[in-house]
Amino acid sequence: MDLGLSGRWAVVCASSKGLGFGCAISLAQEGVNLVMNARSADVLEQAAAQIRGQTGVEVRAIAADITTIDGRAQVLAACPQVDILINNAGGPPPGDFRNWTRDDWVKALDGNMLTPIELIKATVDGMIARRFGRIVNITSSSVKAPIEVLGLSNGARSGLTGFVAGLARQTVKHNVTINNLLPGVFDTDRIRATAQAMATRQGQTLEETLAARARSIPAGRLGNPYEFGQACAYLCSAQASYVTGQNFLIDGGTYPGTT
Ligand code: NAP
């Protein structure tokens, strides 16, 4: 299926690796030009070069912290016209809420709620004026099924979800949609780092810990960031203009409920 996106421009935040990279390459394969972003310039430049080489689209790489005002300004300035916005950033650390300070909460809210809202604010009216826009926020399965040790993430991402639920119904009549993609467990550096810490604690190898994790998922495996990116590309497609305000769980069947 041709997704009708050739020649469009996308800002894909936090995209040198993992789920963000999966979204970036999937959009590029549809002919979308990219502004990619991450903090580490060398890893980002390698990722951008790979996508340029494989797809031939124009890719601009902006090394900056997307959770800062200056970082967001640099990323937006690099994009001639934001047709597609993929919001992403690192997730907050795990822990016990009794140990979290107000500053810990402000940092989590800044990264996983206010940063995407600021980027939406900066881009949505242009999308409305041009009568095309697709915004996808990478959130987490924890929005539907909160994860005990990830209270900072549960809280901040739920705030974004609530905000988006209201706005997405106001923009859709202008062909501007806003949806959230909720990853379960995907095989990324972040998940491997968490698994390595758990393996060390339990006296296991990384492979044993990852295999145990895979057995707990009905699909019997971890997700691949590319399959996540393919779902993102569909949500950004011309055909998906009637889909807005949705929370799409991609978790290999882990969430057991019907809604
Ligand atoms: P990852 O493999 O560690 O990749 C994270 C990417 O984001 C890297 O490119 C990283 O590059 C960039 N990044 C992180 N913080 C940034 C910042 N402040 N500004 C700009 N770029 C930044 O992580 P992932 O697994 O893809 O996770 C992406 C998001 O999905 C996270 O919020 C995570 O909590 C959430 N999530 C992931 C899973 C999963 O199974 N993987 C499940 C649920 C939720 P630099 O470090 O160079 O900046």
Short mmCIF file of C-alpha atoms and ligand atoms in Angstrom, two decimals:
data_model
loop_
_atom_site.label_atom_id
_atom_site.label_comp_id
_atom_site.label_asym_id
_atom_site.label_seq_id
_atom_site.Cartn_x
_atom_site.Cartn_y
_atom_site.Cartn_z
CA MET A 1 0.00 0.00 0.00
CA ASP A 2 1.33 3.46 -0.94
CA LEU A 3 0.87 5.55 2.23
CA GLY A 4 0.69 8.81 0.25
CA LEU A 5 3.55 10.46 2.15
CA SER A 6 6.26 10.92 -0.48
CA GLY A 7 7.91 14.37 -0.21
CA ARG A 8 6.49 15.15 3.23
CA TRP A 9 8.75 16.29 6.10
CA ALA A 10 8.83 14.65 9.53
CA VAL A 11 10.46 15.57 12.81
CA VAL A 12 11.32 12.34 14.60
CA CYS A 13 12.52 13.08 18.13
CA ALA A 14 14.96 10.80 19.97
CA SER A 15 15.54 8.67 16.90
CA SER A 16 19.17 7.54 16.68
CA LYS A 17 18.22 4.15 18.14
CA GLY A 18 15.37 1.97 19.26
CA LEU A 19 11.72 2.80 18.69
CA GLY A 20 12.44 6.31 17.36
CA PHE A 21 14.83 4.89 14.78
CA GLY A 22 12.21 2.28 13.79
CA CYS A 23 9.75 5.13 13.12
CA ALA A 24 12.33 7.21 11.24
CA ILE A 25 13.36 4.45 8.82
CA SER A 26 9.77 3.36 8.25
CA LEU A 27 8.76 6.91 7.28
CA ALA A 28 11.86 7.32 5.09
CA GLN A 29 10.94 4.14 3.20
CA GLU A 30 7.70 5.96 2.30
CA GLY A 31 9.69 8.87 0.85
CA VAL A 32 9.39 11.16 3.89
CA ASN A 33 12.29 13.58 4.46
CA LEU A 34 13.47 13.63 8.04
CA VAL A 35 14.79 15.77 10.82
CA MET A 36 16.27 13.20 13.20
CA ASN A 37 17.38 14.01 16.73
CA ALA A 38 19.29 12.57 19.69
CA ARG A 39 21.89 13.90 22.13
CA SER A 40 24.96 11.88 21.02
CA ALA A 41 26.08 13.37 17.70
CA ASP A 42 28.14 10.42 16.46
CA VAL A 43 25.46 7.75 16.93
CA LEU A 44 22.88 10.09 15.43
CA GLU A 45 25.02 10.84 12.38
CA GLN A 46 25.56 7.10 11.78
CA ALA A 47 21.82 6.48 11.99
CA ALA A 48 21.10 9.37 9.61
CA ALA A 49 23.73 8.12 7.14
CA GLN A 50 22.19 4.62 7.21
CA ILE A 51 18.74 6.00 6.40
CA ARG A 52 20.07 8.29 3.65
CA GLY A 53 21.95 5.35 2.12
CA GLN A 54 19.01 2.96 2.26
CA THR A 55 16.22 5.28 1.16
CA GLY A 56 17.66 8.35 -0.62
CA VAL A 57 15.50 10.82 1.33
CA GLU A 58 16.91 14.04 2.77
CA VAL A 59 17.88 13.58 6.40
CA ARG A 60 18.96 16.41 8.69
CA ALA A 61 20.52 15.33 11.99
CA ILE A 62 20.23 17.64 14.99
CA ALA A 63 22.21 16.64 18.07
CA ALA A 64 20.35 18.24 20.97
CA ASP A 65 18.42 17.43 24.12
CA ILE A 66 14.79 17.52 23.03
CA THR A 67 13.63 18.18 26.60
CA THR A 68 15.24 21.64 26.53
CA ILE A 69 13.82 24.84 25.00
CA ASP A 70 16.98 25.31 22.95
CA GLY A 71 16.98 21.68 21.75
CA ARG A 72 13.40 21.93 20.54
CA ALA A 73 14.11 25.25 18.80
CA GLN A 74 17.08 23.74 16.93
CA VAL A 75 15.07 20.72 15.80
CA LEU A 76 12.12 22.82 14.60
CA ALA A 77 14.38 25.31 12.81
CA ALA A 78 15.92 22.45 10.79
CA CYS A 79 12.57 21.38 9.32
CA PRO A 80 11.20 23.36 6.35
CA GLN A 81 7.64 22.35 7.21
CA VAL A 82 6.52 19.90 9.88
CA ASP A 83 3.93 17.62 8.27
CA ILE A 84 4.58 14.77 10.70
CA LEU A 85 5.73 14.98 14.30
CA ILE A 86 6.88 11.90 16.19
CA ASN A 87 7.29 12.71 19.88
CA ASN A 88 9.76 10.59 21.80
CA ALA A 89 12.39 10.94 24.55
CA GLY A 90 14.09 8.73 27.08
CA GLY A 91 11.90 7.34 29.84
CA PRO A 92 12.18 8.27 33.54
CA PRO A 93 14.08 5.91 35.88
CA PRO A 94 12.34 3.26 38.02
CA GLY A 95 12.11 3.58 41.78
CA ASP A 96 9.97 3.99 44.90
CA PHE A 97 7.82 7.13 44.97
CA ARG A 98 8.84 7.78 48.58
CA ASN A 99 12.33 8.64 47.35
CA TRP A 100 11.27 10.97 44.54
CA THR A 101 11.66 14.69 45.05
CA ARG A 102 9.65 17.44 43.42
CA ASP A 103 12.61 17.90 41.03
CA ASP A 104 12.39 14.22 39.98
CA TRP A 105 8.71 14.71 39.16
CA VAL A 106 9.34 17.96 37.28
CA LYS A 107 12.04 16.23 35.17
CA ALA A 108 9.72 13.33 34.32
CA LEU A 109 6.85 15.68 33.45
CA ASP A 110 9.20 17.83 31.38
CA GLY A 111 10.49 14.90 29.32
CA ASN A 112 7.41 12.78 28.84
CA MET A 113 4.51 15.25 29.02
CA LEU A 114 5.51 18.90 28.56
CA THR A 115 8.11 18.37 25.80
CA PRO A 116 5.60 16.68 23.48
CA ILE A 117 2.95 19.28 24.35
CA GLU A 118 5.38 22.12 23.53
CA LEU A 119 6.24 20.52 20.18
CA ILE A 120 2.56 20.02 19.38
CA LYS A 121 1.90 23.67 20.28
CA ALA A 122 4.69 24.80 17.95
CA THR A 123 3.50 22.75 14.96
CA VAL A 124 -0.21 22.05 15.09
CA ASP A 125 -1.51 25.38 13.78
CA GLY A 126 0.71 25.16 10.69
CA MET A 127 -0.61 21.66 10.07
CA ILE A 128 -4.18 22.92 10.42
CA ALA A 129 -3.52 25.79 7.98
CA ARG A 130 -2.09 23.35 5.40
CA ARG A 131 -4.85 20.79 6.05
CA PHE A 132 -2.47 17.94 6.68
CA GLY A 133 -0.78 16.83 9.89
CA ARG A 134 0.06 13.62 11.70
CA ILE A 135 1.28 13.59 15.28
CA VAL A 136 2.28 10.34 16.97
CA ASN A 137 3.42 10.22 20.58
CA ILE A 138 5.48 7.25 21.69
CA THR A 139 4.17 6.55 25.20
CA SER A 140 4.06 3.13 26.91
CA SER A 141 1.87 0.15 27.70
CA SER A 142 2.11 1.51 31.26
CA VAL A 143 -0.59 4.03 30.29
CA LYS A 144 -3.08 1.12 30.14
CA ALA A 145 -1.48 -1.15 32.72
CA PRO A 146 0.69 0.89 35.11
CA ILE A 147 4.03 -0.70 36.03
CA GLU A 148 4.68 -0.49 39.81
CA VAL A 149 8.30 0.67 39.71
CA LEU A 150 7.73 3.14 36.87
CA GLY A 151 5.52 5.58 38.77
CA LEU A 152 7.20 8.64 37.21
CA SER A 153 6.48 7.25 33.75
CA ASN A 154 2.93 6.13 34.64
CA GLY A 155 2.11 9.62 35.89
CA ALA A 156 3.78 11.75 33.21
CA ARG A 157 2.55 9.68 30.27
CA SER A 158 -1.00 9.57 31.62
CA GLY A 159 -0.95 13.36 31.73
CA LEU A 160 0.06 13.53 28.07
CA THR A 161 -2.59 10.95 27.16
CA GLY A 162 -5.33 12.99 28.83
CA PHE A 163 -4.26 16.19 27.11
CA VAL A 164 -4.06 14.54 23.69
CA ALA A 165 -7.50 12.97 24.11
CA GLY A 166 -9.05 16.43 24.17
CA LEU A 167 -6.95 18.10 21.46
CA ALA A 168 -7.15 15.22 18.97
CA ARG A 169 -10.92 15.74 18.65
CA GLN A 170 -10.46 19.42 17.80
CA THR A 171 -7.87 18.97 15.04
CA VAL A 172 -9.24 16.00 13.09
CA LYS A 173 -11.69 18.08 11.03
CA HIS A 174 -8.64 19.83 9.56
CA ASN A 175 -7.03 16.48 8.58
CA VAL A 176 -4.65 16.73 11.53
CA THR A 177 -4.64 13.60 13.67
CA ILE A 178 -2.96 12.91 17.00
CA ASN A 179 -2.48 9.38 18.25
CA ASN A 180 -0.37 7.54 20.79
CA LEU A 181 1.62 4.35 20.23
CA LEU A 182 2.03 2.24 23.37
CA PRO A 183 5.00 -0.15 23.25
CA GLY A 184 5.07 -3.29 25.37
CA VAL A 185 8.54 -4.87 25.51
CA PHE A 186 10.71 -4.17 22.45
CA ASP A 187 14.27 -5.29 21.88
CA THR A 188 16.10 -1.98 22.25
CA ASP A 189 19.22 -0.79 24.09
CA ARG A 190 17.03 0.51 26.89
CA ILE A 191 15.39 -2.88 27.46
CA ARG A 192 18.77 -4.66 27.19
CA ALA A 193 20.28 -2.31 29.78
CA THR A 194 17.39 -3.01 32.19
CA ALA A 195 17.67 -6.75 31.50
CA GLN A 196 21.43 -6.67 32.08
CA ALA A 197 20.91 -5.04 35.48
CA MET A 198 18.33 -7.69 36.38
CA ALA A 199 20.60 -10.50 35.10
CA THR A 200 23.46 -9.28 37.28
CA ARG A 201 21.17 -9.11 40.33
CA GLN A 202 19.85 -12.63 39.72
CA GLY A 203 23.17 -14.23 38.74
CA GLN A 204 21.94 -14.99 35.21
CA THR A 205 23.27 -14.20 31.75
CA LEU A 206 21.65 -11.45 29.71
CA GLU A 207 20.38 -14.10 27.27
CA GLU A 208 18.69 -16.07 30.09
CA THR A 209 16.96 -12.95 31.38
CA LEU A 210 15.79 -11.92 27.90
CA ALA A 211 14.53 -15.46 27.22
CA ALA A 212 12.53 -15.43 30.47
CA ARG A 213 11.08 -12.06 29.47
CA ALA A 214 10.13 -13.44 26.06
CA ARG A 215 8.37 -16.44 27.64
CA SER A 216 6.15 -14.06 29.63
CA ILE A 217 4.82 -12.49 26.41
CA PRO A 218 2.02 -14.33 24.54
CA ALA A 219 3.90 -13.78 21.24
CA GLY A 220 6.85 -15.64 22.79
CA ARG A 221 9.32 -12.92 21.84
CA LEU A 222 10.24 -9.29 22.30
CA GLY A 223 9.02 -6.80 19.72
CA ASN A 224 11.23 -5.54 16.91
CA PRO A 225 11.55 -1.71 16.67
CA TYR A 226 10.97 -1.93 12.93
CA GLU A 227 7.51 -3.46 13.37
CA PHE A 228 6.76 -0.62 15.79
CA GLY A 229 7.91 1.85 13.12
CA GLN A 230 5.67 0.27 10.51
CA ALA A 231 2.63 0.88 12.72
CA CYS A 232 3.78 4.48 13.16
CA ALA A 233 4.06 4.93 9.39
CA TYR A 234 0.49 3.70 8.96
CA LEU A 235 -0.81 6.18 11.55
CA CYS A 236 0.97 8.92 9.59
CA SER A 237 -0.47 7.81 6.26
CA ALA A 238 -2.91 9.73 4.12
CA GLN A 239 -5.32 6.80 4.58
CA ALA A 240 -5.36 7.17 8.39
CA SER A 241 -7.15 10.55 8.34
CA TYR A 242 -10.17 9.14 10.25
CA VAL A 243 -8.05 7.78 13.13
CA THR A 244 -7.45 10.22 15.99
CA GLY A 245 -7.14 10.25 19.76
CA GLN A 246 -6.35 6.56 19.89
CA ASN A 247 -3.99 4.62 22.14
CA PHE A 248 -2.53 1.76 20.12
CA LEU A 249 -0.98 -0.97 22.19
CA ILE A 250 1.72 -3.01 20.47
CA ASP A 251 2.71 -5.60 23.04
CA GLY A 252 2.59 -9.11 21.55
CA GLY A 253 -0.67 -9.79 23.41
CA THR A 254 0.61 -9.02 26.91
CA TYR A 255 -2.27 -6.78 28.04
CA PRO A 256 -5.06 -9.23 28.90
CA GLY A 257 -8.13 -6.95 28.71
CA THR A 258 -10.60 -6.26 25.91
CA THR A 259 -10.47 -2.46 26.11
P1 NAP B 1 16.56 3.49 23.39
O1 NAP B 1 16.77 2.31 22.54
O2 NAP B 1 17.43 3.69 24.59
O3 NAP B 1 16.65 4.78 22.43
C1 NAP B 1 16.40 6.04 22.98
C2 NAP B 1 16.68 7.10 21.90
O4 NAP B 1 16.28 8.36 22.40
C3 NAP B 1 18.15 7.23 21.55
O5 NAP B 1 18.25 7.60 20.21
C4 NAP B 1 18.60 8.35 22.49
O6 NAP B 1 19.80 8.94 22.01
C5 NAP B 1 17.39 9.27 22.38
N1 NAP B 1 17.16 10.17 23.51
C6 NAP B 1 17.01 9.84 24.81
N2 NAP B 1 16.82 10.95 25.54
C7 NAP B 1 16.84 12.01 24.68
C8 NAP B 1 16.71 13.41 24.83
N3 NAP B 1 16.51 13.97 26.03
N4 NAP B 1 16.79 14.19 23.73
C9 NAP B 1 16.98 13.65 22.51
N5 NAP B 1 17.12 12.33 22.31
C10 NAP B 1 17.06 11.51 23.38
O7 NAP B 1 15.06 3.57 24.00
P2 NAP B 1 13.69 2.93 23.44
O8 NAP B 1 13.57 1.57 24.03
O9 NAP B 1 13.58 3.12 21.98
O10 NAP B 1 12.61 3.83 24.21
C11 NAP B 1 12.05 5.00 23.64
C12 NAP B 1 10.92 5.47 24.55
O11 NAP B 1 9.91 4.45 24.61
C13 NAP B 1 11.36 5.73 26.00
O12 NAP B 1 10.64 6.82 26.52
C14 NAP B 1 10.93 4.46 26.71
O13 NAP B 1 10.68 4.67 28.08
C15 NAP B 1 9.66 4.13 25.96
N6 NAP B 1 9.31 2.71 26.07
C16 NAP B 1 10.11 1.75 25.54
C17 NAP B 1 9.75 0.41 25.66
C18 NAP B 1 10.59 -0.70 25.06
O14 NAP B 1 10.22 -1.87 25.18
N7 NAP B 1 11.70 -0.43 24.41
C19 NAP B 1 8.57 0.07 26.35
C20 NAP B 1 7.78 1.08 26.88
C21 NAP B 1 8.16 2.40 26.73
P3 NAP B 1 20.79 9.77 23.01
O15 NAP B 1 20.93 8.94 24.24
O16 NAP B 1 22.05 9.93 22.22
O17 NAP B 1 20.11 11.07 23.27
#
